[in-house]
Amino acid sequence: NAGVTQTPKFQVLKTGQSMTLQCAQDMNHNSMYWYRQDPGMGLRLIYYSASEGTTDKGEVPNGYNVSRLNKREFSLRLESAAPSQTSVYFCASSEYGLLAYGYTFGSGTRLTVV
Amino acid sequence: SQQGEEDPQALSIQEGENATMNCSYKTSINNLQWYRQNSGRGLVHLILIRSNEREKHSGRLRVTLDTSKKSSSLLITASRAADTASYFCATDGYKLSFGAGTTVTVRA
């Protein structure tokens, strides 16, 4: 089925460890996004890539880096994990622009930092 | 950011009843979208309404938009247990901003 695939689904890290969350979409969308979701706070945008070759900071970029590897893939890296980064991470994709029809979300990565 | 804020935070209704939730936003928009999130899952796009539209329907969903009041409402008619989920509005553009959502519980 077409959609957004995120790996891994669950991860436990120790403080200071690094990891990369992977995201791939097969809908030929131009734009891709990383959000985090914390209880009672909705979704907050971490980074986005409006098109292949570009990345920009969102609302909460500190402690994260991203790579738009190609049109399909957009990865999120935590260089030195902190307990405050315990969250559920969602990747999404969409067509570019103001008339974007809607986002397609992955099923999420549940990350716990101890 | 053009953040949508949903109201109420939580809603509990009996199966078969209608559920209404509201969204307010701060600045001018080009479109507003509603999403559903089932527990432990990703968000699913439900409906998009453009700024020049006042009402839109999709199955049992009805969305209204009042740009003068900077608000939107989502009505779910004849609710079912499967409608139990969190509902989010999101405003505009190539980087959507989401509110904290309305959690809807449909009791059998």
Coordinates of C-alpha atoms in Angstrom, one line a residue:
Chain A
N1 CA 0.0 0.0 0.0
A2 CA 1.2 3.5 -0.8
G3 CA 2.1 5.6 2.2
V4 CA 4.8 6.7 4.6
T5 CA 6.9 4.1 6.3
Q6 CA 8.8 4.9 9.5
T7 CA 11.4 2.7 11.2
P8 CA 11.9 1.7 13.9
K9 CA 8.5 1.6 15.6
F10 CA 9.9 1.6 19.1
Q11 CA 13.3 2.5 20.5
V12 CA 14.8 2.9 24.0
L13 CA 18.0 5.0 24.2
K14 CA 20.3 5.9 27.0
T15 CA 21.1 9.5 27.6
G16 CA 23.9 10.6 25.3
Q17 CA 23.3 7.9 22.7
S18 CA 22.7 8.8 19.1
M19 CA 20.2 7.3 16.6
T20 CA 18.6 8.0 13.3
L21 CA 14.9 7.7 12.6
Q22 CA 14.1 6.7 9.0
C23 CA 11.2 7.8 6.9
A24 CA 10.3 6.9 3.3
Q25 CA 7.3 7.7 1.2
D26 CA 6.3 6.2 -2.2
M27 CA 3.8 8.8 -3.3
N28 CA 6.2 11.0 -5.2
H29 CA 5.5 13.8 -2.8
N30 CA 7.8 16.8 -2.8
S31 CA 7.5 17.8 0.8
M32 CA 8.4 15.9 3.9
Y33 CA 8.1 16.7 7.6
W34 CA 9.1 15.5 11.1
Y35 CA 6.8 16.2 14.0
R36 CA 7.0 15.2 17.7
Q37 CA 3.9 14.6 19.7
D38 CA 3.8 14.9 23.5
P39 CA 0.8 14.5 25.7
G40 CA -1.4 17.5 25.8
M41 CA 0.8 19.5 23.4
G42 CA -0.4 18.3 20.0
L43 CA 2.1 18.0 17.2
R44 CA 5.1 20.2 17.0
L45 CA 7.1 20.6 13.8
I46 CA 10.8 19.7 14.2
Y47 CA 12.1 20.1 10.6
Y48 CA 10.7 20.0 7.2
S49 CA 11.9 19.7 3.6
A50 CA 9.8 21.6 1.1
S51 CA 11.5 19.9 -1.8
E52 CA 14.4 17.6 -2.5
G53 CA 17.6 19.3 -1.6
T54 CA 16.2 21.7 0.9
T55 CA 15.6 21.5 4.7
D56 CA 14.4 24.0 7.2
K57 CA 13.9 24.3 10.9
G58 CA 10.5 24.1 12.4
E59 CA 9.2 25.0 15.8
V60 CA 11.4 22.8 17.9
P61 CA 14.7 21.9 16.0
N62 CA 17.2 22.0 18.9
G63 CA 18.9 18.6 19.4
Y64 CA 18.0 17.3 16.0
N65 CA 19.4 17.1 12.5
V66 CA 17.8 16.0 9.3
S67 CA 18.9 14.7 5.9
R68 CA 16.7 14.7 2.8
L69 CA 18.5 11.7 1.2
N70 CA 16.5 11.8 -2.0
K71 CA 12.9 12.5 -2.9
R72 CA 11.6 9.4 -1.1
E73 CA 13.6 9.5 2.1
F74 CA 13.9 12.0 5.0
S75 CA 15.8 11.0 8.1
L76 CA 15.9 12.5 11.6
R77 CA 19.0 12.2 13.7
L78 CA 19.4 12.6 17.5
E79 CA 23.1 13.2 18.1
S80 CA 23.1 13.0 21.9
A81 CA 19.7 11.9 23.2
A82 CA 18.2 13.6 26.2
P83 CA 15.2 12.5 28.4
S84 CA 13.4 15.6 27.1
Q85 CA 13.4 13.9 23.7
T86 CA 11.2 11.1 24.9
S87 CA 8.2 11.4 22.6
V88 CA 6.4 9.9 19.6
Y89 CA 7.8 11.0 16.3
F90 CA 5.8 11.2 13.2
C91 CA 7.0 11.6 9.6
A92 CA 4.6 13.1 7.0
S93 CA 4.7 13.9 3.4
S94 CA 2.6 16.1 1.1
E95 CA 2.5 17.8 -2.3
Y96 CA 4.3 21.2 -2.1
G97 CA 2.6 24.5 -1.9
L98 CA -0.4 26.3 -0.5
L99 CA -2.9 24.1 -2.3
A100 CA -1.5 21.0 -0.7
Y101 CA -4.4 18.6 -0.3
G102 CA -3.3 17.0 2.9
Y103 CA -0.6 15.3 4.7
T104 CA 0.0 11.5 4.8
F105 CA 1.5 10.4 8.1
G106 CA 3.5 7.4 9.1
S107 CA 2.5 5.3 12.0
G108 CA 5.1 6.8 14.3
T109 CA 8.2 6.0 16.3
R110 CA 7.8 5.8 20.0
L111 CA 11.2 6.8 21.6
T112 CA 12.1 6.6 25.2
V113 CA 15.3 8.1 26.5
V114 CA 16.4 6.9 29.9
Chain B
S1 CA 2.8 30.0 13.6
Q2 CA -0.9 29.8 12.4
Q3 CA -1.8 27.3 15.1
G4 CA -5.3 25.8 15.3
E5 CA -6.7 25.4 18.7
E6 CA -9.5 22.8 19.3
D7 CA -12.4 23.1 21.7
P8 CA -13.5 21.2 23.8
Q9 CA -10.4 19.3 24.9
A10 CA -12.6 16.2 25.4
L11 CA -16.0 15.0 24.5
S12 CA -18.0 12.0 25.5
I13 CA -21.2 11.0 23.6
Q14 CA -23.5 8.1 23.2
E15 CA -23.4 6.0 20.0
G16 CA -25.8 7.5 17.5
E17 CA -25.4 11.1 18.8
N18 CA -23.7 13.9 16.9
A19 CA -20.3 15.2 18.0
T20 CA -19.3 18.8 17.3
M21 CA -15.9 20.3 17.9
N22 CA -14.5 23.7 17.1
C23 CA -11.2 25.1 15.9
S24 CA -10.0 28.6 16.2
Y25 CA -6.9 30.1 14.5
K26 CA -5.0 33.3 14.7
T27 CA -4.2 34.6 11.2
S28 CA -5.5 34.5 7.7
I29 CA -5.4 31.1 6.0
N30 CA -5.7 29.6 2.6
N31 CA -7.1 26.3 3.8
L32 CA -7.9 24.4 7.0
Q33 CA -7.7 20.7 7.4
W34 CA -9.1 18.2 9.9
Y35 CA -7.3 15.0 10.9
R36 CA -8.2 12.0 13.1
Q37 CA -5.8 10.0 15.2
N38 CA -6.8 6.7 16.7
S39 CA -4.9 5.6 19.8
G40 CA -1.3 4.7 19.1
R41 CA -1.6 5.5 15.4
G42 CA -0.6 8.2 13.0
L43 CA -2.9 11.0 11.9
V44 CA -5.3 10.4 9.0
H45 CA -6.5 13.3 6.8
L46 CA -10.2 13.7 6.9
I47 CA -11.2 16.8 5.0
L48 CA -9.8 20.1 3.7
I49 CA -11.8 23.3 3.4
R50 CA -10.4 26.2 1.4
S51 CA -10.8 29.8 2.6
N52 CA -13.4 30.6 -0.1
E53 CA -15.6 27.7 1.0
R54 CA -18.1 27.9 3.9
E55 CA -19.2 24.4 4.2
K56 CA -18.0 21.0 3.1
H57 CA -19.3 17.4 3.5
S58 CA -17.7 14.1 3.4
G59 CA -19.8 11.1 4.4
R60 CA -20.9 11.7 8.0
L61 CA -18.5 14.6 8.4
R62 CA -19.6 18.2 8.0
V63 CA -17.0 21.0 8.2
T64 CA -17.8 24.7 8.3
L65 CA -15.5 27.6 8.0
D66 CA -16.0 31.2 9.2
T67 CA -13.1 33.3 8.1
S68 CA -14.5 36.4 9.7
K69 CA -14.4 34.7 13.1
K70 CA -11.3 32.7 12.3
S71 CA -13.0 29.5 13.3
S72 CA -14.1 26.1 11.9
S73 CA -16.3 23.4 13.2
L74 CA -16.3 19.6 12.6
L75 CA -19.6 17.8 13.0
I76 CA -19.7 14.0 13.1
T77 CA -23.3 12.8 12.6
A78 CA -24.7 9.5 13.9
S79 CA -21.5 8.6 15.8
R80 CA -20.1 5.1 16.0
A81 CA -17.7 3.4 18.4
A82 CA -15.1 3.6 15.6
D83 CA -15.2 7.4 15.8
T84 CA -13.5 7.2 19.2
A85 CA -10.3 9.1 18.5
S86 CA -8.6 12.5 18.8
Y87 CA -9.4 15.1 16.2
F88 CA -7.0 17.8 15.1
C89 CA -7.4 20.9 13.0
A90 CA -4.4 22.2 11.1
T91 CA -4.0 25.5 9.3
D92 CA -2.4 26.2 6.0
G93 CA 0.5 26.2 3.8
Y94 CA 3.4 23.9 3.3
K95 CA 4.1 23.4 7.0
L96 CA 0.9 22.7 8.9
S97 CA 0.5 23.8 12.5
F98 CA -1.6 21.5 14.7
G99 CA -3.5 22.2 17.9
A100 CA -3.7 19.8 20.9
G101 CA -6.8 18.1 19.6
T102 CA -10.2 17.1 20.8
T103 CA -10.5 13.6 22.3
V104 CA -13.8 12.1 21.4
T105 CA -15.2 9.0 23.2
V106 CA -18.2 7.3 21.8
R107 CA -20.0 5.1 24.4
A108 CA -21.9 2.0 23.2

